[in-house]
Tab-separated table of C-alpha atoms and ligand atoms in Angstrom:
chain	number	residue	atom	x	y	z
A	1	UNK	CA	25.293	49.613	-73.038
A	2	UNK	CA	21.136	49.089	-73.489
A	3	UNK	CA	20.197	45.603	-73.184
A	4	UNK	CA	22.950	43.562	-73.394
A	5	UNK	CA	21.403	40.040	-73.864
A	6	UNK	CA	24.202	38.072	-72.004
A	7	UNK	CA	23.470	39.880	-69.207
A	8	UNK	CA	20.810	37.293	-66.913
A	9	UNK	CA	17.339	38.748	-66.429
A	10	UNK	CA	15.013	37.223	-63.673
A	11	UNK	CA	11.600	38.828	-64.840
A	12	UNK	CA	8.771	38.397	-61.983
A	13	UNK	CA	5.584	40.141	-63.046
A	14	UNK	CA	2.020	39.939	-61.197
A	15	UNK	CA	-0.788	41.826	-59.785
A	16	UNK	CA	-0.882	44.731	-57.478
A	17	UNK	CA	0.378	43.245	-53.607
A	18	UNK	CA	1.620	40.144	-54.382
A	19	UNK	CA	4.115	40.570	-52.868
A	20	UNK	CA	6.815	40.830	-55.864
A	21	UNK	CA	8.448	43.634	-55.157
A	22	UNK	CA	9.862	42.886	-51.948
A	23	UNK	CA	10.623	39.144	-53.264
A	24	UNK	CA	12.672	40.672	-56.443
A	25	UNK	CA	14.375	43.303	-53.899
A	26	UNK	CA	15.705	40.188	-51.932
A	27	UNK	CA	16.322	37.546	-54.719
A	28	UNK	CA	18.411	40.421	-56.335
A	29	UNK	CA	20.244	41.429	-53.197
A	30	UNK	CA	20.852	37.327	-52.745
A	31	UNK	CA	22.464	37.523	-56.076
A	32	UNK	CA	24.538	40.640	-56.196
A	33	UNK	CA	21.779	41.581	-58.713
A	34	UNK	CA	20.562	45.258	-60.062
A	35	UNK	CA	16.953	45.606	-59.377
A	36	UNK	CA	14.421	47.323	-61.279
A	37	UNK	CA	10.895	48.017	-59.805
A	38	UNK	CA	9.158	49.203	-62.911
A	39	UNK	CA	5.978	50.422	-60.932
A	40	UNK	CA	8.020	52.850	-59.232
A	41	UNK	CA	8.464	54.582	-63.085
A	42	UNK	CA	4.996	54.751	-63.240
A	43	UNK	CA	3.889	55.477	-60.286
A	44	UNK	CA	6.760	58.345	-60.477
A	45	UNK	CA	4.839	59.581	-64.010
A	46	UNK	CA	1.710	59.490	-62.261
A	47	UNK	CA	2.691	61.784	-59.369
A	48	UNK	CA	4.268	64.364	-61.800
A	49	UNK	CA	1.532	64.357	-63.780
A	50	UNK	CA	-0.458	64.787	-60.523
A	51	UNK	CA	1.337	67.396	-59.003
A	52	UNK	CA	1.588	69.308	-62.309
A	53	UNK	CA	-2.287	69.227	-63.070
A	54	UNK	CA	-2.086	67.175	-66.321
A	55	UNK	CA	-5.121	65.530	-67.503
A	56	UNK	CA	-4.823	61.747	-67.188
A	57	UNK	CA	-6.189	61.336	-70.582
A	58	UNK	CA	-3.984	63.759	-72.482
A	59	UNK	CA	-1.600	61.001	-73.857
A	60	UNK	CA	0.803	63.380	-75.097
A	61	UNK	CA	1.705	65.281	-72.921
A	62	UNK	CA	2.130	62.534	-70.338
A	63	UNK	CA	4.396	60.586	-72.425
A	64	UNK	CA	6.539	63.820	-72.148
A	65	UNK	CA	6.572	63.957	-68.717
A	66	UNK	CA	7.791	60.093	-69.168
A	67	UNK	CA	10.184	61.034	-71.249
A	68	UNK	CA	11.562	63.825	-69.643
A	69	UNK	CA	11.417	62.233	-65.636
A	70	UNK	CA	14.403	63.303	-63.823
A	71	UNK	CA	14.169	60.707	-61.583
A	72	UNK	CA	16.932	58.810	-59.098
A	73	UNK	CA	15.736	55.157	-58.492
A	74	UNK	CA	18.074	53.726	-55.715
A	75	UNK	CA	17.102	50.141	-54.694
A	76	UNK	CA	13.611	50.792	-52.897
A	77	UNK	CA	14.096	54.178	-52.848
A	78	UNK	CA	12.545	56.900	-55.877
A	79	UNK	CA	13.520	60.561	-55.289
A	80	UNK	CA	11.867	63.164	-57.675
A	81	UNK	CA	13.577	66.472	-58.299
A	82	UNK	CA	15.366	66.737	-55.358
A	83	UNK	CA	12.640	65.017	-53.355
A	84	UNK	CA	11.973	61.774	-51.439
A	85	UNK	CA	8.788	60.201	-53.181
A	86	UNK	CA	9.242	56.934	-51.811
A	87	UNK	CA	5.668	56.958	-49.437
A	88	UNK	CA	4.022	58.788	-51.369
A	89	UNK	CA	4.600	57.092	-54.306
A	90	UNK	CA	2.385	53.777	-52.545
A	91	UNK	CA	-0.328	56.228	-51.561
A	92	UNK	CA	-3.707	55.006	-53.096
A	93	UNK	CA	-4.102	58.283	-55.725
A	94	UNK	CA	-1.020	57.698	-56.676
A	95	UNK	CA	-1.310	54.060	-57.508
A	96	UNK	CA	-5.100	54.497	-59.308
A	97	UNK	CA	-3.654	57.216	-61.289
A	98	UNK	CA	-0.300	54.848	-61.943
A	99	UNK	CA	-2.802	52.130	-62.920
A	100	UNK	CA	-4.236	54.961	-65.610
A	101	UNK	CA	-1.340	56.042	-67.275
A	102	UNK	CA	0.244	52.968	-67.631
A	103	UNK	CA	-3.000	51.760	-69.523
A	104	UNK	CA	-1.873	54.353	-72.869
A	105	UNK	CA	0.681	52.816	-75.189
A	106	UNK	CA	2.712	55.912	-75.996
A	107	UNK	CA	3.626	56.301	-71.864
A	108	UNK	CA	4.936	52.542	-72.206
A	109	UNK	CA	6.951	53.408	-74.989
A	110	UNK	CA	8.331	56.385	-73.628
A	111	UNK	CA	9.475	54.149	-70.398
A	112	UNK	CA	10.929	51.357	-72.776
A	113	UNK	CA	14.463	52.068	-72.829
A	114	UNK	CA	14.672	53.200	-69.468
A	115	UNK	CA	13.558	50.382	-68.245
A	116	UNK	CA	16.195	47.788	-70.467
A	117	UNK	CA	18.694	50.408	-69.601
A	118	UNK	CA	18.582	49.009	-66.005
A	119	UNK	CA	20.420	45.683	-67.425
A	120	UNK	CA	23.892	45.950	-66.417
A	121	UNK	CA	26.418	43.437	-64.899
A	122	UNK	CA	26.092	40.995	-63.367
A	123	UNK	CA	22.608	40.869	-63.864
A	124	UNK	CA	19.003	42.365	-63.319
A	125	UNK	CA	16.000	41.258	-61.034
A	126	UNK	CA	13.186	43.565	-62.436
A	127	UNK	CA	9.644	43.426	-61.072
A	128	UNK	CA	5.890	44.548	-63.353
A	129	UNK	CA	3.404	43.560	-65.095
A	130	UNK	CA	5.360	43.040	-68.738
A	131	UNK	CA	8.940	42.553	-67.135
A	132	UNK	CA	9.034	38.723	-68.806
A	133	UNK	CA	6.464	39.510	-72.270
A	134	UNK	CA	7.308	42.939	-73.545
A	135	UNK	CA	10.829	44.757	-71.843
A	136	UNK	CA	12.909	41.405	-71.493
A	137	UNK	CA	11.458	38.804	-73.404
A	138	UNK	CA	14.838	36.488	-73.412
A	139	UNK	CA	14.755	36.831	-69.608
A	140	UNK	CA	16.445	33.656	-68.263
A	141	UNK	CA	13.795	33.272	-65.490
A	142	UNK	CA	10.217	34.348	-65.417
A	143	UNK	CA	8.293	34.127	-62.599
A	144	UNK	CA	4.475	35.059	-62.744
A	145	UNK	CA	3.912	35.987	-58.630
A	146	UNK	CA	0.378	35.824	-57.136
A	147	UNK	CA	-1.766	36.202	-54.061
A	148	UNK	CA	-5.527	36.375	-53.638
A	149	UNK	CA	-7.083	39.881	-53.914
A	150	UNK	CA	-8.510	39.543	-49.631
A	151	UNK	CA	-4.351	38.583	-49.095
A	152	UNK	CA	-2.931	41.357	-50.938
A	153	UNK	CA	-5.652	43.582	-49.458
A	154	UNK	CA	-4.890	42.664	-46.249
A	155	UNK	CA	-0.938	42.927	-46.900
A	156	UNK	CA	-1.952	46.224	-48.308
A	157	UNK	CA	-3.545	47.432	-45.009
A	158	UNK	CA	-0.735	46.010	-42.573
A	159	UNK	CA	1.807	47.928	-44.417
A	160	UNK	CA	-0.412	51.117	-44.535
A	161	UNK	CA	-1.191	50.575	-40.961
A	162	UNK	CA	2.850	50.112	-40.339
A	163	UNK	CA	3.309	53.392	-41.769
A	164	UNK	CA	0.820	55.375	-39.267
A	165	UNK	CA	-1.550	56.164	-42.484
A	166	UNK	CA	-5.146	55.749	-42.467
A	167	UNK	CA	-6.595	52.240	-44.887
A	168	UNK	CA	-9.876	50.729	-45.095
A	169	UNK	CA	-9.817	46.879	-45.693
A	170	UNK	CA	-13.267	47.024	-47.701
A	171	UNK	CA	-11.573	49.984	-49.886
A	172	UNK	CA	-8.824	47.976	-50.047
A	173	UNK	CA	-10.197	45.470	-51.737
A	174	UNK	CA	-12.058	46.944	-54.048
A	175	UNK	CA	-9.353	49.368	-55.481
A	176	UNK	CA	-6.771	45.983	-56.262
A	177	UNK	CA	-10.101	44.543	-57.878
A	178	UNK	CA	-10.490	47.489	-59.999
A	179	UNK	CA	-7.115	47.908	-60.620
A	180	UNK	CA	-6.544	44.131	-61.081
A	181	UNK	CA	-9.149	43.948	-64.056
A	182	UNK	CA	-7.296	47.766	-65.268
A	183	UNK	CA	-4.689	45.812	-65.673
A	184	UNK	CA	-5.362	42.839	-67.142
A	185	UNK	CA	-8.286	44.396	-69.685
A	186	UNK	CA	-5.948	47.310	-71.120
A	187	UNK	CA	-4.890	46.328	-74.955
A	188	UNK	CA	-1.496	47.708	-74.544
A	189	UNK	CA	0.690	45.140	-72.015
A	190	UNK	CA	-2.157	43.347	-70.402
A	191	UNK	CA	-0.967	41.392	-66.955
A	192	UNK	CA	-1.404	38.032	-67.480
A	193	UNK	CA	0.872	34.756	-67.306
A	194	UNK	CA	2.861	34.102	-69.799
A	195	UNK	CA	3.512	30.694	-71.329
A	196	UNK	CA	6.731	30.623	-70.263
A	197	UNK	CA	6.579	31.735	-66.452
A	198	UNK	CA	6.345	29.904	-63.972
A	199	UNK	CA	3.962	30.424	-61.451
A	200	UNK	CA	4.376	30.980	-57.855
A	201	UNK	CA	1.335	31.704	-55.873
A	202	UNK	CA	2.196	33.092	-52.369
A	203	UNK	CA	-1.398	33.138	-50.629
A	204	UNK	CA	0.198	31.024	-48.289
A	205	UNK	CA	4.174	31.389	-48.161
A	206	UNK	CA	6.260	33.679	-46.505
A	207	UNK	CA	8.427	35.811	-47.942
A	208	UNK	CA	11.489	33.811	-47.309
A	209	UNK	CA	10.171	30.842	-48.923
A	210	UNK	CA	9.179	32.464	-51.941
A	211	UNK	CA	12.889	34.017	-52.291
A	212	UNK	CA	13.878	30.779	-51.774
A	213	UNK	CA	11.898	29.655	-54.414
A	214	UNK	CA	12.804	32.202	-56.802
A	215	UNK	CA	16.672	31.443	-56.506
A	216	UNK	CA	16.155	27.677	-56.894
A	217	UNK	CA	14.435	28.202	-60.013
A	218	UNK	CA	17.240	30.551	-60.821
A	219	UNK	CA	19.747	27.813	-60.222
A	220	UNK	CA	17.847	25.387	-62.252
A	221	UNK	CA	17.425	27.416	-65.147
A	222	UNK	CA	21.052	28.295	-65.324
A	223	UNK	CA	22.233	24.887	-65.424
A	224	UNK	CA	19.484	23.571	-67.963
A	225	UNK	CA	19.664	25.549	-70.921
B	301	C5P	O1	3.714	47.243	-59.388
B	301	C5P	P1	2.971	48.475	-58.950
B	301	C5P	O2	1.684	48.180	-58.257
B	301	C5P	O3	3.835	49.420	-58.183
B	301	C5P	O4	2.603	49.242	-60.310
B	301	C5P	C1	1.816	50.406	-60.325
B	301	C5P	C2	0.969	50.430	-61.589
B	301	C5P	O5	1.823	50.546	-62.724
B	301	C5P	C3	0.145	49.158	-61.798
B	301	C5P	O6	-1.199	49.321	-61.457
B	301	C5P	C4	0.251	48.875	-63.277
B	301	C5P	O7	-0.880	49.343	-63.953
B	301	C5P	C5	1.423	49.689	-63.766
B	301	C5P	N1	2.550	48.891	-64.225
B	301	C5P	C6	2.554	48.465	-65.527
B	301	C5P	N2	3.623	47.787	-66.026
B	301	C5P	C7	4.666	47.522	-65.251
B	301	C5P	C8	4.678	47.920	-63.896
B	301	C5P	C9	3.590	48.597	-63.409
B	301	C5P	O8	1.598	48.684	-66.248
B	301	C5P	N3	5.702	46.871	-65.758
């Protein structure tokens, strides 16, 4: 079963360190929900194509890696031929080369049906850039999920801190810049907020309020048609 469309989507796109991931993981796990962190898929392409010397630019052959990914995703968790990718996967190569790939059409293709193939009973929570626009346009709930650049930045450095890995605030900063106007430049999927989300900007809001958030909206747009 691919996309069954009376199955609820909650689509919550938005930049780099907002912080939607780890709302989406919760608001799904609230819900009984499967959750689908679409960065994780590219991020996974990028560290094949990494690891396996592939030029960034050759389109081709990168949308066969995409296609061909044998790749476990298990809530948070990515494993990669046998192998636990999860840190890695955040690193910052990883996530500029991510960032790359995911800027060339036929790699978003390739991903497509992976991605709607996540939609199974009782429902999906999936997390990106194009979750609401491109992979489930009739989501029932779309959230567009923001933070300023110096918050994510400095989110970004607590959790690389957390981890025992080296950061640099300034760096930081720079690379969700760069990869903030990546993103929203590219032709192909640009981030932006679409007419229909609703946004939610969590400069100043915990976690737990933005959940919150999230499943009231969820409530609400269940009950209003
Ligand atoms: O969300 P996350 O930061 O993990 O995504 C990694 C990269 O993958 C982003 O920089 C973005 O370019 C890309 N991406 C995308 N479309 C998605 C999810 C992620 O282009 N739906």
């Amino acid at each position: 079963m691919v996309s069954d469309p009376t199955i609820p989507v909650i689509a919550i796109d938005g930049p780099s360190g907002s912080g939607k991931g780890t709302v989406a993981y919760a608001v799904a796990g609230a819900l009984g929900f499967h959750y689908l962190n679409s960065g994780a898929l590219y991020r996974t392409v990028a560290l094949a194509a990494l690891e396996s010397g592939t030029d960034l630019e050759n389109e081709l052959v990168l949308r066969d890696i995409a296609l061909n990914l044998i790749a476990k995703f298990d809530g948070e968790s990515v494993v990669l031929g046998g192998r636990d990718v999860t840190d890695v996967l955040r690193s910052e190569a990883v996530s500029l080369a991510a960032s790359r790939i995911a800027a060339l059409p036929e790699v978003r293709d390739a991903l497509l049906e992976r991605q709607r193939a996540f939609r199974q009973p009782p429902g999906l929570v999936a997390d990106g850039r194009d979750m609401g626009s491109v992979v489930f346009p009739d989501a029932v709930l779309k959230i567009y999920l923001t933070a300023s650049a110096e918050e994510r930045a400095s989110r970004r450095y607590k959790q690389l801190m957390d981890k025992g890995m080296n950061a640099n605030i300034a760096t930081l900063l720079q690379d969700i810049r760069e990869r903030d106007t990546r993103d929203s430049a590219r032709t192909a999927a640009p981030l932006r907020q679409s007419a229909d989300a609703v946004l939610l900007d969590t400069t100043q809001m915990s976690i737990e309020e933005a959940v919150g958030q999230v499943l009231a909206l969820y409530k609400h747009a269940r009950r209003v048609p």
